[in-house]
Amino acid sequence: MTVAEQFGVLARMGEALATGAPGFLASDEHGHFHLRAPSHSDQSNLTTGGGDPLFPLLARRIDGAERVDLAVAFAMDSGVRLIEPWLRDLLARGGQLRLVVGDYMDVTEPAALWRLSDLGGATLRVFETGAGSFHPKAWLFRAADRSGAAIVGSSNLSATALTSGVEWNLHSESAADQVEIAFEALLAHPQTKPLTPDWIARYLARRKSAPLPEFAQRVVADEAPQLPPQPHHIQNAALGALRQTRADGHEAGLVVLATGLGKTWLAAFDSRSFARVLFVAHREEILTQAMASFRRIRPEARFGRYDGTEKDGSADILFASIQTLGREGHLRRFAPDAFDYIVVDEFHHAAAASYRGLLEHFTPQFLLGLTATPDRSDGADLLALCGDNLVYQCDLFEGIDDHLLSPFRYLGVPDEVDYEQIPWRSSRFDPDALEAALATESRAANALEQFNRHREGPAIGFCCSLRHANFMAQYFSALGLRAVAVHSGPESAPRSTSLEQLGRGEIDILFAVDMFNEGVDVPQIGTVMMLRPTESAIIWLQQLGRGLRRIEGKVLRVIDYIGNHRIFLTKLRALLTAGPGDRSLALKLDQIIDGTLPLPAGCSITYDLKVIEILRDLLRPNAASDDLEAQYRDFRLRNGTRPTAAEIGRMGFDPARNGHGGWFDFVRDMGDPVEPNVLTAHGPLLRQIERDAALTAPALSAVVASLNSRTAAPEGLDAWALSPFFRRDGDRLALTRLDRTGALPDMVKELVDWRLGTLRAPIRAAAEGAAKFQDAPTLWREYMREDIPPLFGATFNPGNWNTGIVRLDRDLILLTTLQKGNLSVGGHYEDAFLSPSRMQWQSQNQTTRDSLVGRILSGGEADYRVNLFVRNGKLRNGKAAPFLYCGNPGFEGWDGEKPITVTWELAEAVPDHLRRSLGVPN
């Protein structure tokens, strides 16, 4: 056997053990060595309940079946709820389910029948007993090869009967054919009827019309009722905000809740008082999970699906695929007011044409948009589809701070795959090339090493494809770990059983593709491995969320592979909640490295040194951005408040070009408070004010006047005639999107003040706080070249002061540019900081040690002072950059001649906030 075949055999043995096989039987039949897992006929044929429950056997049998037939006298909601995940797995893999349930003595609960009717694709029948009786309890299982088994006994479909009750059930492979004959006869019996929503509704009315018989009451009493879930405090806050927004007259609203905080539950809670509800999503898995949540809140409501296979338009609660319902032909089947309440999940997709058509067609009493993290670039457009109404939002860190999500320890590890060699097509890697690069032994070995080093508890690993997941499971299994792959392919381990075993710690790691992006409720998951690049921040956060379910004392471990492609910045941006620009991301990365990024208690984010190198290469360091950030911090330190856009402009920077998105994105990233709802709702307006060169002074002034309820000049009003942000309201402008925060007028005024300053007259870029002919320069303050001479009692003369060394009466002025840029050949000097308190400086080419300048540099001329001014580059925002005064340095030593390389010892170390912009090594 080849190595790959040996791995395959070991993987199959591991799967058999994981699904309950007690061992293997060895034989040499037909001249070959065989290992065979014992069949159920080799084991006990009777389960007796209590410590020998029927349910585990049912789960194993369903996992291996292609068809399941079931006949029970009655069904309780507790039993259907227990077995439902396995029945859904059967149907999802293309299996068949046929079920006959009785209405004997009205014991069967209507909620159980509604839950069964939620199983799309099942054949459901009810045996109407009338005055007779109906007592079968039988299961029939058929595999793909027609082999089968039957279970006949005393257990009806209730949680007690399947788990803890004393119930005798005999299971036999030899009886399968007999049971099948009997089941076919039962299906053909004249008292066996289709179980339809109308039948359930009539049965519900009948059951409520008179007290249950005593026997039925005893059976119902034996089943502990499952209390409906209650909203947690964040959901309660969101529900209060939704009630208030409807009381204020709003007919739509957007709620942003981080993954794991229960968006679907929120919709189920909020829509309880509405008769007809439509829930829309773009994936079948979301619809199925939503049905399960809504069923807990509305156990006896009529549910329906509207998708590619089912179209139950008459349901009270309809779960619809946008791919189907979004088509015009299907929309026309519904009146505009057919639904009282509409939920659109994953609302960040709502800008697509299919969603827009649906939203334009229906006129519900209320429309709720749900998303985990709207993209900042289109957040305002999403709001427009929700009546410009952001009702409530709560992010991941808030959920952890509120003890609703688990804290985490995140580790970014280097991915050795060269992603630059993988073709990039249609905003994604070529799937086949990506799979070939990831499903390798060397990468699997690295993943295993990382897993063994950092794991905590059961783990889930996200892979790029079915083959990748299978490969990882086989590799881990071959080296002694209990690993399975769960996905939509035929080689998948059973989904629900695998999740149960993962929760019990019987599986070390479960490898998945996209199946578990949502809806996994296994709080014991202690490690999440991100083994693939992710193009979508939403998907990455959903995968992270699989491990965030909180239990006492848990700290989730996250192992995330980072490679040499800009798509990996998506993960970084999602985790660190960075703004849209690269500079925003770089700043967050710096905060992670120096430990200053605010994180919830118990959380940590660590990047391997190689990962930091990868990310910094991807983020393309920008000296101009370093300079801007340094001067922003310097102003804040000196003045106790942040600079305004106009003050930054007077320093020679362009506030709109900062690498963080807009000006207020930059302010937020620098750690100063900014109202987030304004950035979401009015970001496009702010960006237009910042960047639109066509806006005149009257147009800008009209905005400020209108937002402050003052009259605006007609010329200014006319400039906004076609704007989507305003409508004309007499002699002022009115916002088309309301400002509910009250913060917008001040933010607009700050930008307009800066813009008006640039429009009135060209202003010479002057360093903030430049001295007004004072006696001496101030340490660590910036000065324009022409402002330096008056500090020493001299007059600016371009001929003298445009050089790097100026000698005055008793002062030697060094004007040093660190990054020479396009200076002419021969004018490049090796100037750089060696440490926060030491600097290397190089003289002009003609300078000798015994010249006057040489003696001044070395301290040989006692009456002279050396004054050091430094700037990073020649230009700031396309204009001459100012110099930073570094004081009177002390001579430490020198080397060479023509030029001389001098080492200076600064009297005071460069302040922390200025070091990055000057390239000072730590």
GROMACS .gro file of N, CA, C and O in nm, residues 631-726:
model
  384
  631GLN      N    1   0.275   6.485   1.435
  631GLN     CA    2   0.239   6.624   1.466
  631GLN      C    3   0.101   6.633   1.531
  631GLN      O    4   0.076   6.721   1.613
  632TYR      N    5   0.010   6.542   1.495
  632TYR     CA    6  -0.121   6.536   1.561
  632TYR      C    7  -0.101   6.507   1.711
  632TYR      O    8  -0.158   6.575   1.797
  633ARG      N    9  -0.019   6.406   1.740
  633ARG     CA   10   0.005   6.371   1.880
  633ARG      C   11   0.078   6.484   1.953
  633ARG      O   12   0.049   6.513   2.070
  634ASP      N   13   0.172   6.546   1.885
  634ASP     CA   14   0.247   6.654   1.947
  634ASP      C   15   0.154   6.768   1.986
  634ASP      O   16   0.163   6.824   2.096
  635PHE      N   17   0.065   6.806   1.896
  635PHE     CA   18  -0.032   6.912   1.925
  635PHE      C   19  -0.117   6.874   2.047
  635PHE      O   20  -0.141   6.955   2.137
  636ARG      N   21  -0.163   6.748   2.049
  636ARG     CA   22  -0.250   6.704   2.159
  636ARG      C   23  -0.177   6.707   2.292
  636ARG      O   24  -0.234   6.745   2.396
  637LEU      N   25  -0.051   6.666   2.290
  637LEU     CA   26   0.027   6.669   2.413
  637LEU      C   27   0.050   6.812   2.462
  637LEU      O   28   0.044   6.840   2.583
  638ARG      N   29   0.075   6.903   2.371
  638ARG     CA   30   0.106   7.041   2.411
  638ARG      C   31  -0.017   7.120   2.452
  638ARG      O   32  -0.010   7.208   2.537
  639ASN      N   33  -0.131   7.087   2.389
  639ASN     CA   34  -0.249   7.171   2.408
  639ASN      C   35  -0.361   7.105   2.487
  639ASN      O   36  -0.460   7.169   2.520
  640GLY      N   37  -0.348   6.974   2.515
  640GLY     CA   38  -0.451   6.906   2.593
  640GLY      C   39  -0.576   6.877   2.515
  640GLY      O   40  -0.676   6.833   2.573
  641THR      N   41  -0.576   6.901   2.385
  641THR     CA   42  -0.691   6.871   2.300
  641THR      C   43  -0.640   6.840   2.161
  641THR      O   44  -0.528   6.877   2.125
  642ARG      N   45  -0.718   6.772   2.084
  642ARG     CA   46  -0.673   6.735   1.950
  642ARG      C   47  -0.676   6.858   1.859
  642ARG      O   48  -0.753   6.952   1.881
  643PRO      N   49  -0.597   6.855   1.751
  643PRO     CA   50  -0.605   6.964   1.654
  643PRO      C   51  -0.730   6.952   1.568
  643PRO      O   52  -0.780   6.843   1.545
  644THR      N   53  -0.781   7.063   1.522
  644THR     CA   54  -0.891   7.062   1.426
  644THR      C   55  -0.835   7.040   1.286
  644THR      O   56  -0.713   7.046   1.264
  645ALA      N   57  -0.923   7.018   1.191
  645ALA     CA   58  -0.879   7.002   1.053
  645ALA      C   59  -0.806   7.128   1.005
  645ALA      O   60  -0.705   7.119   0.934
  646ALA      N   61  -0.855   7.246   1.045
  646ALA     CA   62  -0.792   7.371   1.002
  646ALA      C   63  -0.652   7.384   1.062
  646ALA      O   64  -0.558   7.430   0.995
  647GLU      N   65  -0.637   7.342   1.188
  647GLU     CA   66  -0.505   7.352   1.251
  647GLU      C   67  -0.406   7.255   1.186
  647GLU      O   68  -0.288   7.290   1.167
  648ILE      N   69  -0.453   7.137   1.151
  648ILE     CA   70  -0.367   7.044   1.078
  648ILE      C   71  -0.333   7.101   0.941
  648ILE      O   72  -0.219   7.090   0.892
  649GLY      N   73  -0.429   7.167   0.878
  649GLY     CA   74  -0.403   7.230   0.750
  649GLY      C   75  -0.298   7.337   0.759
  649GLY      O   76  -0.214   7.352   0.669
  650ARG      N   77  -0.300   7.415   0.867
  650ARG     CA   78  -0.201   7.522   0.883
  650ARG      C   79  -0.061   7.466   0.909
  650ARG      O   80   0.038   7.538   0.893
  651MET      N   81  -0.052   7.338   0.948
  651MET     CA   82   0.080   7.275   0.962
  651MET      C   83   0.134   7.227   0.828
  651MET      O   84   0.245   7.173   0.822
  652GLY      N   85   0.056   7.243   0.723
  652GLY     CA   86   0.100   7.204   0.590
  652GLY      C   87   0.047   7.069   0.543
  652GLY      O   88   0.083   7.024   0.435
  653PHE      N   89  -0.037   7.004   0.623
  653PHE     CA   90  -0.095   6.876   0.584
  653PHE      C   91  -0.231   6.897   0.517
  653PHE      O   92  -0.297   6.999   0.538
  654ASP      N   93  -0.273   6.797   0.441
  654ASP     CA   94  -0.409   6.795   0.386
  654ASP      C   95  -0.491   6.701   0.475
  654ASP      O   96  -0.470   6.580   0.473
  655PRO      N   97  -0.584   6.753   0.553
  655PRO     CA   98  -0.661   6.667   0.644
  655PRO      C   99  -0.736   6.554   0.574
  655PRO      O  100  -0.763   6.451   0.635
  656ALA      N  101  -0.772   6.575   0.447
  656ALA     CA  102  -0.850   6.474   0.376
  656ALA      C  103  -0.764   6.359   0.325
  656ALA      O  104  -0.817   6.253   0.291
  657ARG      N  105  -0.633   6.378   0.320
  657ARG     CA  106  -0.545   6.274   0.266
  657ARG      C  107  -0.454   6.225   0.379
  657ARG      O  108  -0.344   6.276   0.398
  658ASN      N  109  -0.507   6.127   0.452
  658ASN     CA  110  -0.438   6.084   0.573
  658ASN      C  111  -0.417   5.933   0.581
  658ASN      O  112  -0.360   5.883   0.676
  659GLY      N  113  -0.466   5.859   0.480
  659GLY     CA  114  -0.448   5.714   0.479
  659GLY      C  115  -0.544   5.638   0.567
  659GLY      O  116  -0.531   5.517   0.583
  660HIS      N  117  -0.641   5.708   0.625
  660HIS     CA  118  -0.736   5.644   0.717
  660HIS      C  119  -0.879   5.647   0.664
  660HIS      O  120  -0.970   5.602   0.732
  661GLY      N  121  -0.900   5.700   0.546
  661GLY     CA  122  -1.035   5.723   0.497
  661GLY      C  123  -1.060   5.872   0.493
  661GLY      O  124  -0.998   5.945   0.416
  662GLY      N  125  -1.149   5.920   0.577
  662GLY     CA  126  -1.175   6.063   0.590
  662GLY      C  127  -1.108   6.122   0.713
  662GLY      O  128  -1.046   6.051   0.792
  663TRP      N  129  -1.123   6.253   0.730
  663TRP     CA  130  -1.062   6.322   0.844
  663TRP      C  131  -1.109   6.262   0.976
  663TRP      O  132  -1.030   6.237   1.067
  664PHE      N  133  -1.238   6.239   0.990
  664PHE     CA  134  -1.288   6.190   1.119
  664PHE      C  135  -1.258   6.041   1.139
  664PHE      O  136  -1.255   5.996   1.254
  665ASP      N  137  -1.237   5.966   1.031
  665ASP     CA  138  -1.183   5.830   1.048
  665ASP      C  139  -1.044   5.838   1.111
  665ASP      O  140  -1.008   5.760   1.199
  666PHE      N  141  -0.966   5.934   1.064
  666PHE     CA  142  -0.831   5.955   1.118
  666PHE      C  143  -0.838   5.995   1.265
  666PHE      O  144  -0.765   5.942   1.350
  667VAL      N  145  -0.927   6.089   1.298
  667VAL     CA  146  -0.943   6.133   1.437
  667VAL      C  147  -0.978   6.015   1.526
  667VAL      O  148  -0.922   5.997   1.635
  668ARG      N  149  -1.071   5.932   1.479
  668ARG     CA  150  -1.109   5.814   1.558
  668ARG      C  151  -0.991   5.720   1.578
  668ARG      O  152  -0.966   5.671   1.688
  669ASP      N  153  -0.915   5.694   1.470
  669ASP     CA  154  -0.802   5.602   1.480
  669ASP      C  155  -0.691   5.656   1.568
  669ASP      O  156  -0.611   5.579   1.622
  670MET      N  157  -0.685   5.787   1.583
  670MET     CA  158  -0.585   5.846   1.672
  670MET      C  159  -0.629   5.843   1.818
  670MET      O  160  -0.558   5.891   1.906
  671GLY      N  161  -0.747   5.786   1.842
  671GLY     CA  162  -0.791   5.765   1.980
  671GLY      C  163  -0.881   5.872   2.036
  671GLY      O  164  -0.911   5.870   2.156
  672ASP      N  165  -0.925   5.966   1.952
  672ASP     CA  166  -1.015   6.070   2.001
  672ASP      C  167  -1.160   6.035   1.968
  672ASP      O  168  -1.187   5.969   1.867
  673PRO      N  169  -1.254   6.078   2.052
  673PRO     CA  170  -1.394   6.036   2.033
  673PRO      C  171  -1.457   6.094   1.907
  673PRO      O  172  -1.441   6.213   1.878
  674VAL      N  173  -1.526   6.009   1.835
  674VAL     CA  174  -1.603   6.048   1.717
  674VAL      C  175  -1.733   5.969   1.722
  674VAL      O  176  -1.732   5.849   1.750
  675GLU      N  177  -1.844   6.035   1.697
  675GLU     CA  178  -1.974   5.968   1.700
  675GLU      C  179  -1.983   5.868   1.583
  675GLU      O  180  -1.986   5.908   1.467
  676PRO      N  181  -1.984   5.736   1.612
  676PRO     CA  182  -1.979   5.638   1.502
  676PRO      C  183  -2.101   5.643   1.411
  676PRO      O  184  -2.091   5.615   1.292
  677ASN      N  185  -2.218   5.675   1.467
  677ASN     CA  186  -2.338   5.675   1.384
  677ASN      C  187  -2.332   5.783   1.277
  677ASN      O  188  -2.392   5.769   1.170
  678VAL      N  189  -2.262   5.892   1.305
  678VAL     CA  190  -2.248   5.997   1.204
  678VAL      C  191  -2.162   5.946   1.088
  678VAL      O  192  -2.193   5.969   0.971
  679LEU      N  193  -2.053   5.874   1.119
  679LEU     CA  194  -1.969   5.820   1.013
  679LEU      C  195  -2.045   5.719   0.929
  679LEU      O  196  -2.027   5.712   0.807
  680THR      N  197  -2.131   5.641   0.992
  680THR     CA  198  -2.209   5.542   0.917
  680THR      C  199  -2.314   5.609   0.831
  680THR      O  200  -2.328   5.579   0.712
  681ALA      N  201  -2.390   5.702   0.889
  681ALA     CA  202  -2.504   5.761   0.818
  681ALA      C  203  -2.466   5.875   0.726
  681ALA      O  204  -2.530   5.895   0.622
  682HIS      N  205  -2.362   5.951   0.761
  682HIS     CA  206  -2.332   6.074   0.686
  682HIS      C  207  -2.189   6.078   0.634
  682HIS      O  208  -2.142   6.185   0.595
  683GLY      N  209  -2.122   5.961   0.632
  683GLY     CA  210  -1.986   5.957   0.583
  683GLY      C  211  -1.970   6.012   0.442
  683GLY      O  212  -1.877   6.091   0.415
  684PRO      N  213  -2.057   5.977   0.346
  684PRO     CA  214  -2.042   6.031   0.210
  684PRO      C  215  -2.052   6.183   0.204
  684PRO      O  216  -1.980   6.248   0.127
  685LEU      N  217  -2.139   6.243   0.284
  685LEU     CA  218  -2.150   6.389   0.287
  685LEU      C  219  -2.021   6.451   0.340
  685LEU      O  220  -1.969   6.548   0.283
  686LEU      N  221  -1.968   6.396   0.449
  686LEU     CA  222  -1.844   6.449   0.505
  686LEU      C  223  -1.730   6.438   0.405
  686LEU      O  224  -1.649   6.530   0.392
  687ARG      N  225  -1.724   6.324   0.335
  687ARG     CA  226  -1.616   6.307   0.238
  687ARG      C  227  -1.630   6.404   0.121
  687ARG      O  228  -1.529   6.453   0.067
  688GLN      N  229  -1.753   6.435   0.080
  688GLN     CA  230  -1.769   6.532  -0.028
  688GLN      C  231  -1.723   6.671   0.016
  688GLN      O  232  -1.656   6.742  -0.059
  689ILE      N  233  -1.757   6.709   0.138
  689ILE     CA  234  -1.713   6.840   0.188
  689ILE      C  235  -1.561   6.845   0.193
  689ILE      O  236  -1.499   6.948   0.163
  690GLU      N  237  -1.498   6.736   0.231
  690GLU     CA  238  -1.351   6.732   0.239
  690GLU      C  239  -1.286   6.743   0.101
  690GLU      O  240  -1.186   6.813   0.086
  691ARG      N  241  -1.341   6.673   0.002
  691ARG     CA  242  -1.265   6.646  -0.119
  691ARG      C  243  -1.316   6.712  -0.246
  691ARG      O  244  -1.244   6.716  -0.345
  692ASP      N  245  -1.439   6.759  -0.247
  692ASP     CA  246  -1.497   6.813  -0.370
  692ASP      C  247  -1.443   6.953  -0.396
  692ASP      O  248  -1.486   7.051  -0.334
  693ALA      N  249  -1.350   6.962  -0.492
  693ALA     CA  250  -1.288   7.092  -0.522
  693ALA      C  251  -1.385   7.190  -0.585
  693ALA      O  252  -1.360   7.311  -0.587
  694ALA      N  253  -1.499   7.141  -0.636
  694ALA     CA  254  -1.595   7.230  -0.701
  694ALA      C  255  -1.683   7.304  -0.601
  694ALA      O  256  -1.756   7.397  -0.640
  695LEU      N  257  -1.679   7.267  -0.475
  695LEU     CA  258  -1.763   7.335  -0.376
  695LEU      C  259  -1.708   7.474  -0.349
  695LEU      O  260  -1.592   7.490  -0.310
  696THR      N  261  -1.791   7.576  -0.368
  696THR     CA  262  -1.751   7.714  -0.348
  696THR      C  263  -1.774   7.755  -0.203
  696THR      O  264  -1.839   7.682  -0.126
  697ALA      N  265  -1.723   7.872  -0.169
  697ALA     CA  266  -1.744   7.923  -0.032
  697ALA      C  267  -1.893   7.938  -0.001
  697ALA      O  268  -1.937   7.899   0.109
  698PRO      N  269  -1.977   7.994  -0.092
  698PRO     CA  270  -2.120   8.001  -0.062
  698PRO      C  271  -2.183   7.864  -0.042
  698PRO      O  272  -2.271   7.847   0.044
  699ALA      N  273  -2.140   7.765  -0.121
  699ALA     CA  274  -2.197   7.632  -0.106
  699ALA      C  275  -2.161   7.571   0.030
  699ALA      O  276  -2.246   7.512   0.098
  700LEU      N  277  -2.038   7.588   0.071
  700LEU     CA  278  -1.995   7.536   0.201
  700LEU      C  279  -2.065   7.610   0.315
  700LEU      O  280  -2.110   7.549   0.413
  701SER      N  281  -2.075   7.741   0.301
  701SER     CA  282  -2.139   7.821   0.407
  701SER      C  283  -2.287   7.787   0.418
  701SER      O  284  -2.345   7.791   0.529
  702ALA      N  285  -2.351   7.753   0.306
  702ALA     CA  286  -2.493   7.718   0.309
  702ALA      C  287  -2.519   7.594   0.393
  702ALA      O  288  -2.621   7.584   0.463
  703VAL      N  289  -2.426   7.498   0.389
  703VAL     CA  290  -2.443   7.377   0.469
  703VAL      C  291  -2.437   7.409   0.618
  703VAL      O  292  -2.521   7.366   0.696
  704VAL      N  293  -2.337   7.486   0.656
  704VAL     CA  294  -2.322   7.521   0.798
  704VAL      C  295  -2.443   7.600   0.846
  704VAL      O  296  -2.499   7.574   0.954
  705ALA      N  297  -2.485   7.698   0.767
  705ALA     CA  298  -2.600   7.779   0.807
  705ALA      C  299  -2.725   7.693   0.822
  705ALA      O  300  -2.799   7.705   0.921
  706SER      N  301  -2.750   7.605   0.726
  706SER     CA  302  -2.871   7.523   0.730
  706SER      C  303  -2.871   7.428   0.847
  706SER      O  304  -2.974   7.408   0.913
  707LEU      N  305  -2.757   7.366   0.876
  707LEU     CA  306  -2.752   7.271   0.988
  707LEU      C  307  -2.767   7.339   1.122
  707LEU      O  308  -2.795   7.274   1.223
  708ASN      N  309  -2.746   7.470   1.122
  708ASN     CA  310  -2.764   7.546   1.246
  708ASN      C  311  -2.889   7.632   1.240
  708ASN      O  312  -2.900   7.733   1.312
  709SER      N  313  -2.984   7.594   1.152
  709SER     CA  314  -3.116   7.658   1.141
  709SER      C  315  -3.107   7.806   1.109
  709SER      O  316  -3.187   7.886   1.157
  710ARG      N  317  -3.011   7.841   1.023
  710ARG     CA  318  -3.000   7.980   0.979
  710ARG      C  319  -3.026   7.989   0.830
  710ARG      O  320  -3.013   7.892   0.756
  711THR      N  321  -3.060   8.109   0.787
  711THR     CA  322  -3.086   8.133   0.645
  711THR      C  323  -2.956   8.123   0.566
  711THR      O  324  -2.850   8.168   0.610
  712ALA      N  325  -2.964   8.065   0.446
  712ALA     CA  326  -2.847   8.050   0.358
  712ALA      C  327  -2.867   8.132   0.232
  712ALA      O  328  -2.980   8.153   0.187
  713ALA      N  329  -2.758   8.176   0.172
  713ALA     CA  330  -2.765   8.255   0.049
  713ALA      C  331  -2.813   8.168  -0.066
  713ALA      O  332  -2.777   8.050  -0.075
  714PRO      N  333  -2.894   8.224  -0.158
  714PRO     CA  334  -2.946   8.146  -0.271
  714PRO      C  335  -2.837   8.079  -0.353
  714PRO      O  336  -2.852   7.966  -0.399
  715GLU      N  337  -2.725   8.149  -0.375
  715GLU     CA  338  -2.616   8.091  -0.453
  715GLU      C  339  -2.565   7.962  -0.390
  715GLU      O  340  -2.536   7.864  -0.459
  716GLY      N  341  -2.555   7.962  -0.258
  716GLY     CA  342  -2.510   7.842  -0.189
  716GLY      C  343  -2.612   7.731  -0.194
  716GLY      O  344  -2.578   7.613  -0.209
  717LEU      N  345  -2.740   7.767  -0.183
  717LEU     CA  346  -2.845   7.665  -0.189
  717LEU      C  347  -2.850   7.599  -0.325
  717LEU      O  348  -2.868   7.476  -0.336
  718ASP      N  349  -2.833   7.677  -0.431
  718ASP     CA  350  -2.843   7.623  -0.566
  718ASP      C  351  -2.735   7.518  -0.592
  718ASP      O  352  -2.755   7.426  -0.672
  719ALA      N  353  -2.621   7.530  -0.527
  719ALA     CA  354  -2.511   7.436  -0.551
  719ALA      C  355  -2.547   7.294  -0.508
  719ALA      O  356  -2.484   7.198  -0.555
  720TRP      N  357  -2.643   7.280  -0.421
  720TRP     CA  358  -2.681   7.149  -0.368
  720TRP      C  359  -2.812   7.099  -0.428
  720TRP      O  360  -2.873   7.003  -0.376
  721ALA      N  361  -2.856   7.159  -0.539
  721ALA     CA  362  -2.989   7.129  -0.595
  721ALA      C  363  -3.002   6.980  -0.631
  721ALA      O  364  -3.111   6.922  -0.617
  722LEU      N  365  -2.897   6.920  -0.681
  722LEU     CA  366  -2.903   6.780  -0.724
  722LEU      C  367  -2.842   6.684  -0.623
  722LEU      O  368  -2.823   6.566  -0.652
  723SER      N  369  -2.809   6.733  -0.506
  723SER     CA  370  -2.741   6.650  -0.407
  723SER      C  371  -2.836   6.548  -0.345
  723SER      O  372  -2.950   6.581  -0.310
  724PRO      N  373  -2.790   6.422  -0.325
  724PRO     CA  374  -2.874   6.324  -0.255
  724PRO      C  375  -2.878   6.347  -0.104
  724PRO      O  376  -2.957   6.282  -0.035
  725PHE      N  377  -2.795   6.438  -0.054
  725PHE     CA  378  -2.786   6.457   0.091
  725PHE      C  379  -2.883   6.563   0.143
  725PHE      O  380  -2.912   6.567   0.262
  726PHE      N  381  -2.931   6.650   0.055
  726PHE     CA  382  -3.016   6.760   0.098
  726PHE      C  383  -3.137   6.774   0.006
  726PHE      O  384  -3.135   6.733  -0.110
   0.00000   0.00000   0.00000
